[in-house]
Amino acid sequence: MDDAAREVFVSPVVVVSHAFPARPGSIPDAEQFVREALDPVTLEPEENRALYDAITTALLAAAGPKDGVFDVTVRIFPDGVEVEVLHGAGVRRVQPASEPFADWLNGVLRGQGLSQQAAAQRIGVSVRTISRWLRGDTEPRLRDLRRVHEIFGP
């Protein structure tokens, strides 16, 4: 074997990974995790949609068991990035989300100066539902969460 056949190419790779609870309230956290991992690179709108679809698909696949999780892994190579979203093995290995949906929604409504009634009308749900979300009693169904993100952003 000559020296040319024995050459080794070493490439730096950064890998960050995080597991999230399989619940709709984890979608904003997972999207934020990817954005922070890729910073300063930003995703194109179609890439954002593909990421959202991958996250919701993994979330739905992992949903059901009390301890269901999905994993998001970002690999950064010198010539590109790779984002992988997989549903987890079912053993919860994560801490609770850093910002519960209720806190996030309270901040959004306060920031936009919206009442519960105005938010309910914009989203298409009852004021009682908004109130439950804001107290943290319940979280939105995936369909409602998509509407919340369309209206208020991720």
Tab-separated table of N, CA and C in Angstrom, residues 44-144:
chain	number	residue	atom	x	y	z
A	44	GLU	N	-34.334	28.761	5.065
A	44	GLU	CA	-35.267	29.304	4.083
A	44	GLU	C	-36.686	28.906	4.508
A	45	PRO	N	-37.718	29.619	4.031
A	45	PRO	CA	-39.091	29.277	4.409
A	45	PRO	C	-39.447	27.810	4.140
A	46	GLU	N	-39.031	27.272	2.997
A	46	GLU	CA	-39.355	25.868	2.707
A	46	GLU	C	-38.607	24.928	3.647
A	47	GLU	N	-37.402	25.302	4.073
A	47	GLU	CA	-36.663	24.492	5.041
A	47	GLU	C	-37.328	24.557	6.415
A	48	ASN	N	-37.855	25.737	6.773
A	48	ASN	CA	-38.600	25.872	8.028
A	48	ASN	C	-39.830	24.980	8.022
A	49	ARG	N	-40.548	24.957	6.897
A	49	ARG	CA	-41.739	24.099	6.791
A	49	ARG	C	-41.356	22.634	6.904
A	50	ALA	N	-40.266	22.245	6.241
A	50	ALA	CA	-39.813	20.852	6.309
A	50	ALA	C	-39.412	20.491	7.738
A	51	LEU	N	-38.752	21.413	8.432
A	51	LEU	CA	-38.373	21.172	9.824
A	51	LEU	C	-39.618	21.011	10.688
A	52	TYR	N	-40.592	21.909	10.520
A	52	TYR	CA	-41.837	21.834	11.289
A	52	TYR	C	-42.542	20.506	11.026
A	53	ASP	N	-42.609	20.094	9.763
A	53	ASP	CA	-43.243	18.815	9.419
A	53	ASP	C	-42.505	17.643	10.052
A	54	ALA	N	-41.176	17.675	10.025
A	54	ALA	CA	-40.388	16.587	10.624
A	54	ALA	C	-40.608	16.524	12.131
A	55	ILE	N	-40.661	17.684	12.778
A	55	ILE	CA	-40.871	17.717	14.225
A	55	ILE	C	-42.259	17.208	14.573
A	56	THR	N	-43.288	17.671	13.854
A	56	THR	CA	-44.642	17.215	14.175
A	56	THR	C	-44.819	15.734	13.874
A	57	THR	N	-44.190	15.231	12.821
A	57	THR	CA	-44.270	13.803	12.508
A	57	THR	C	-43.630	12.975	13.617
A	58	ALA	N	-42.448	13.383	14.075
A	58	ALA	CA	-41.772	12.658	15.159
A	58	ALA	C	-42.562	12.764	16.456
A	59	LEU	N	-43.126	13.937	16.706
A	59	LEU	CA	-43.929	14.129	17.908
A	59	LEU	C	-45.127	13.186	17.896
A	60	LEU	N	-45.815	13.123	16.773
A	60	LEU	CA	-46.985	12.245	16.677
A	60	LEU	C	-46.594	10.778	16.801
A	61	ALA	N	-45.441	10.406	16.256
A	61	ALA	CA	-44.981	9.018	16.354
A	61	ALA	C	-44.640	8.656	17.797
A	62	ALA	N	-44.138	9.622	18.563
A	62	ALA	CA	-43.738	9.352	19.949
A	62	ALA	C	-44.864	9.602	20.941
A	63	ALA	N	-45.930	10.255	20.497
A	63	ALA	CA	-47.027	10.593	21.402
A	63	ALA	C	-47.752	9.335	21.849
A	64	GLY	N	-48.396	9.455	22.972
A	64	GLY	CA	-49.148	8.327	23.494
A	64	GLY	C	-48.592	7.887	24.822
A	65	PRO	N	-47.411	7.261	24.828
A	65	PRO	CA	-46.864	6.854	26.119
A	65	PRO	C	-46.592	8.074	26.994
A	66	LYS	N	-46.806	7.912	28.280
A	66	LYS	CA	-46.581	9.020	29.209
A	66	LYS	C	-45.168	9.568	29.094
A	67	ASP	N	-44.220	8.689	28.847
A	67	ASP	CA	-42.820	9.097	28.782
A	67	ASP	C	-42.320	9.296	27.359
A	68	GLY	N	-43.206	9.453	26.380
A	68	GLY	CA	-42.783	9.585	24.988
A	68	GLY	C	-41.911	10.807	24.765
A	69	VAL	N	-40.869	10.636	23.951
A	69	VAL	CA	-39.969	11.733	23.616
A	69	VAL	C	-39.644	11.678	22.130
A	70	PHE	N	-39.151	12.796	21.611
A	70	PHE	CA	-38.567	12.800	20.274
A	70	PHE	C	-37.232	13.520	20.368
A	71	ASP	N	-36.313	13.099	19.531
A	71	ASP	CA	-34.948	13.618	19.565
A	71	ASP	C	-34.679	14.485	18.343
A	72	VAL	N	-33.989	15.597	18.564
A	72	VAL	CA	-33.557	16.471	17.478
A	72	VAL	C	-32.031	16.542	17.538
A	73	THR	N	-31.387	16.211	16.419
A	73	THR	CA	-29.929	16.253	16.338
A	73	THR	C	-29.524	17.156	15.178
A	74	VAL	N	-28.595	18.051	15.440
A	74	VAL	CA	-28.066	18.945	14.409
A	74	VAL	C	-26.584	18.620	14.246
A	75	ARG	N	-26.182	18.333	12.997
A	75	ARG	CA	-24.774	18.083	12.680
A	75	ARG	C	-24.306	19.190	11.737
A	76	ILE	N	-23.234	19.859	12.128
A	76	ILE	CA	-22.717	20.961	11.323
A	76	ILE	C	-21.366	20.543	10.759
A	77	PHE	N	-21.306	20.449	9.429
A	77	PHE	CA	-20.091	20.090	8.701
A	77	PHE	C	-19.515	21.360	8.078
A	78	PRO	N	-18.255	21.339	7.653
A	78	PRO	CA	-17.689	22.529	7.008
A	78	PRO	C	-18.459	22.950	5.752
A	79	ASP	N	-19.068	21.994	5.058
A	79	ASP	CA	-19.743	22.328	3.801
A	79	ASP	C	-21.261	22.176	3.865
A	80	GLY	N	-21.842	22.106	5.043
A	80	GLY	CA	-23.292	22.009	5.134
A	80	GLY	C	-23.753	21.590	6.517
A	81	VAL	N	-25.065	21.461	6.649
A	81	VAL	CA	-25.659	21.044	7.918
A	81	VAL	C	-26.638	19.911	7.667
A	82	GLU	N	-26.918	19.180	8.718
A	82	GLU	CA	-27.860	18.073	8.652
A	82	GLU	C	-28.692	18.136	9.929
A	83	VAL	N	-30.007	18.108	9.789
A	83	VAL	CA	-30.899	18.099	10.944
A	83	VAL	C	-31.682	16.801	10.892
A	84	GLU	N	-31.678	16.080	11.997
A	84	GLU	CA	-32.370	14.798	12.065
A	84	GLU	C	-33.363	14.854	13.222
A	85	VAL	N	-34.602	14.460	12.945
A	85	VAL	CA	-35.636	14.434	13.970
A	85	VAL	C	-36.193	13.019	14.018
A	86	LEU	N	-36.097	12.390	15.170
A	86	LEU	CA	-36.557	11.011	15.336
A	86	LEU	C	-37.395	10.888	16.593
A	87	HIS	N	-38.384	9.990	16.557
A	87	HIS	CA	-39.095	9.759	17.814
A	87	HIS	C	-38.228	8.877	18.693
A	88	GLY	N	-38.290	9.122	19.998
A	88	GLY	CA	-37.395	8.468	20.952
A	88	GLY	C	-37.817	7.059	21.299
A	89	ALA	N	-37.061	6.477	22.195
A	89	ALA	CA	-37.263	5.085	22.595
A	89	ALA	C	-38.354	4.931	23.644
A	90	GLY	N	-38.928	6.021	24.107
A	90	GLY	CA	-40.013	5.924	25.064
A	90	GLY	C	-39.596	6.146	26.505
A	91	VAL	N	-38.324	6.250	26.779
A	91	VAL	CA	-37.864	6.536	28.130
A	91	VAL	C	-37.552	8.017	28.202
A	92	ARG	N	-38.190	8.690	29.098
A	92	ARG	CA	-38.004	10.138	29.181
A	92	ARG	C	-36.643	10.453	29.769
A	93	ARG	N	-35.836	11.172	29.002
A	93	ARG	CA	-34.485	11.507	29.428
A	93	ARG	C	-34.295	13.020	29.492
A	94	VAL	N	-35.381	13.758	29.561
A	94	VAL	CA	-35.261	15.211	29.464
A	94	VAL	C	-35.828	15.891	30.695
A	95	GLN	N	-35.382	17.097	30.889
A	95	GLN	CA	-35.959	17.954	31.909
A	95	GLN	C	-37.220	18.580	31.312
A	96	PRO	N	-38.106	19.099	32.137
A	96	PRO	CA	-39.273	19.788	31.590
A	96	PRO	C	-38.836	20.924	30.669
A	97	ALA	N	-39.702	21.283	29.740
A	97	ALA	CA	-39.387	22.343	28.779
A	97	ALA	C	-38.976	23.611	29.516
A	98	SER	N	-38.038	24.335	28.933
A	98	SER	CA	-37.527	25.532	29.583
A	98	SER	C	-38.601	26.605	29.722
A	99	GLU	N	-39.504	26.692	28.772
A	99	GLU	CA	-40.585	27.666	28.863
A	99	GLU	C	-41.892	26.966	28.514
A	100	PRO	N	-42.749	26.747	29.506
A	100	PRO	CA	-44.031	26.106	29.214
A	100	PRO	C	-44.846	26.939	28.228
A	101	PHE	N	-45.715	26.257	27.502
A	101	PHE	CA	-46.559	26.929	26.522
A	101	PHE	C	-47.327	28.073	27.174
A	102	ALA	N	-47.840	27.865	28.387
A	102	ALA	CA	-48.620	28.903	29.069
A	102	ALA	C	-47.801	30.183	29.236
A	103	ASP	N	-46.544	30.041	29.648
A	103	ASP	CA	-45.689	31.222	29.826
A	103	ASP	C	-45.424	31.915	28.496
A	104	TRP	N	-45.165	31.105	27.460
A	104	TRP	CA	-44.905	31.673	26.135
A	104	TRP	C	-46.123	32.455	25.646
A	105	LEU	N	-47.321	31.843	25.754
A	105	LEU	CA	-48.534	32.496	25.263
A	105	LEU	C	-48.845	33.747	26.078
A	106	ASN	N	-48.672	33.683	27.396
A	106	ASN	CA	-48.870	34.880	28.221
A	106	ASN	C	-47.973	36.015	27.748
A	107	GLY	N	-46.715	35.704	27.457
A	107	GLY	CA	-45.776	36.718	26.978
A	107	GLY	C	-46.179	37.306	25.637
A	108	VAL	N	-46.647	36.438	24.736
A	108	VAL	CA	-47.075	36.903	23.408
A	108	VAL	C	-48.278	37.833	23.535
A	109	LEU	N	-49.277	37.418	24.317
A	109	LEU	CA	-50.487	38.241	24.453
A	109	LEU	C	-50.165	39.566	25.142
A	110	ARG	N	-49.337	39.513	26.165
A	110	ARG	CA	-48.938	40.738	26.862
A	110	ARG	C	-48.161	41.655	25.912
A	111	GLY	N	-47.244	41.069	25.150
A	111	GLY	CA	-46.427	41.840	24.218
A	111	GLY	C	-47.238	42.507	23.117
A	112	GLN	N	-48.329	41.848	22.708
A	112	GLN	CA	-49.169	42.413	21.650
A	112	GLN	C	-50.364	43.174	22.213
A	113	GLY	N	-50.479	43.204	23.540
A	113	GLY	CA	-51.578	43.927	24.172
A	113	GLY	C	-52.941	43.325	23.880
A	114	LEU	N	-53.002	42.007	23.759
A	114	LEU	CA	-54.262	41.337	23.429
A	114	LEU	C	-54.939	40.780	24.674
A	115	SER	N	-56.250	40.899	24.702
A	115	SER	CA	-57.029	40.274	25.771
A	115	SER	C	-57.244	38.804	25.429
A	116	GLN	N	-57.726	38.046	26.412
A	116	GLN	CA	-58.039	36.644	26.155
A	116	GLN	C	-59.119	36.529	25.080
A	117	GLN	N	-60.095	37.422	25.125
A	117	GLN	CA	-61.178	37.387	24.147
A	117	GLN	C	-60.657	37.668	22.737
A	118	ALA	N	-59.796	38.656	22.601
A	118	ALA	CA	-59.242	38.977	21.280
A	118	ALA	C	-58.408	37.816	20.753
A	119	ALA	N	-57.610	37.208	21.629
A	119	ALA	CA	-56.794	36.060	21.212
A	119	ALA	C	-57.682	34.899	20.792
A	120	ALA	N	-58.731	34.643	21.556
A	120	ALA	CA	-59.649	33.543	21.233
A	120	ALA	C	-60.283	33.756	19.861
A	121	GLN	N	-60.686	34.978	19.565
A	121	GLN	CA	-61.287	35.271	18.262
A	121	GLN	C	-60.288	35.068	17.137
A	122	ARG	N	-59.064	35.520	17.321
A	122	ARG	CA	-58.051	35.373	16.265
A	122	ARG	C	-57.701	33.914	16.016
A	123	ILE	N	-57.638	33.115	17.085
A	123	ILE	CA	-57.249	31.710	16.950
A	123	ILE	C	-58.431	30.840	16.542
A	124	GLY	N	-59.644	31.257	16.921
A	124	GLY	CA	-60.831	30.468	16.587
A	124	GLY	C	-61.182	29.443	17.656
A	125	VAL	N	-60.887	29.785	18.919
A	125	VAL	CA	-61.239	28.915	20.040
A	125	VAL	C	-62.026	29.746	21.048
A	126	SER	N	-62.534	29.096	22.085
A	126	SER	CA	-63.310	29.813	23.095
A	126	SER	C	-62.389	30.543	24.071
A	127	VAL	N	-62.947	31.532	24.743
A	127	VAL	CA	-62.202	32.261	25.766
A	127	VAL	C	-61.827	31.299	26.891
A	128	ARG	N	-62.705	30.348	27.188
A	128	ARG	CA	-62.421	29.350	28.226
A	128	ARG	C	-61.180	28.531	27.861
A	129	THR	N	-61.054	28.181	26.591
A	129	THR	CA	-59.879	27.424	26.139
A	129	THR	C	-58.612	28.249	26.324
A	130	ILE	N	-58.651	29.514	25.917
A	130	ILE	CA	-57.495	30.403	26.098
A	130	ILE	C	-57.133	30.485	27.576
A	131	SER	N	-58.135	30.632	28.421
A	131	SER	CA	-57.905	30.724	29.858
A	131	SER	C	-57.215	29.471	30.392
A	132	ARG	N	-57.643	28.303	29.948
A	132	ARG	CA	-57.003	27.041	30.370
A	132	ARG	C	-55.550	26.984	29.903
A	133	TRP	N	-55.307	27.421	28.669
A	133	TRP	CA	-53.936	27.428	28.150
A	133	TRP	C	-53.059	28.354	28.974
A	134	LEU	N	-53.579	29.550	29.287
A	134	LEU	CA	-52.791	30.548	30.011
A	134	LEU	C	-52.491	30.123	31.448
A	135	ARG	N	-53.401	29.355	32.051
A	135	ARG	CA	-53.158	28.836	33.409
A	135	ARG	C	-52.246	27.618	33.386
A	136	GLY	N	-52.075	27.015	32.212
A	136	GLY	CA	-51.272	25.803	32.119
A	136	GLY	C	-52.057	24.547	32.440
A	137	ASP	N	-53.394	24.665	32.518
A	137	ASP	CA	-54.232	23.494	32.804
A	137	ASP	C	-54.208	22.510	31.646
A	138	THR	N	-54.203	23.042	30.428
A	138	THR	CA	-54.154	22.209	29.223
A	138	THR	C	-53.217	22.869	28.225
A	139	GLU	N	-52.878	22.111	27.207
A	139	GLU	CA	-52.108	22.643	26.083
A	139	GLU	C	-52.947	22.463	24.827
A	140	PRO	N	-52.673	23.254	23.809
A	140	PRO	CA	-53.487	23.159	22.597
A	140	PRO	C	-53.297	21.837	21.871
A	141	ARG	N	-54.368	21.454	21.191
A	141	ARG	CA	-54.247	20.315	20.280
A	141	ARG	C	-53.332	20.753	19.146
A	142	LEU	N	-52.791	19.788	18.435
A	142	LEU	CA	-51.840	20.091	17.367
A	142	LEU	C	-52.455	21.032	16.332
A	143	ARG	N	-53.717	20.810	15.999
A	143	ARG	CA	-54.403	21.673	15.024
A	143	ARG	C	-54.435	23.119	15.525
A	144	ASP	N	-54.771	23.295	16.817
A	144	ASP	CA	-54.823	24.642	17.388
A	144	ASP	C	-53.428	25.248	17.507
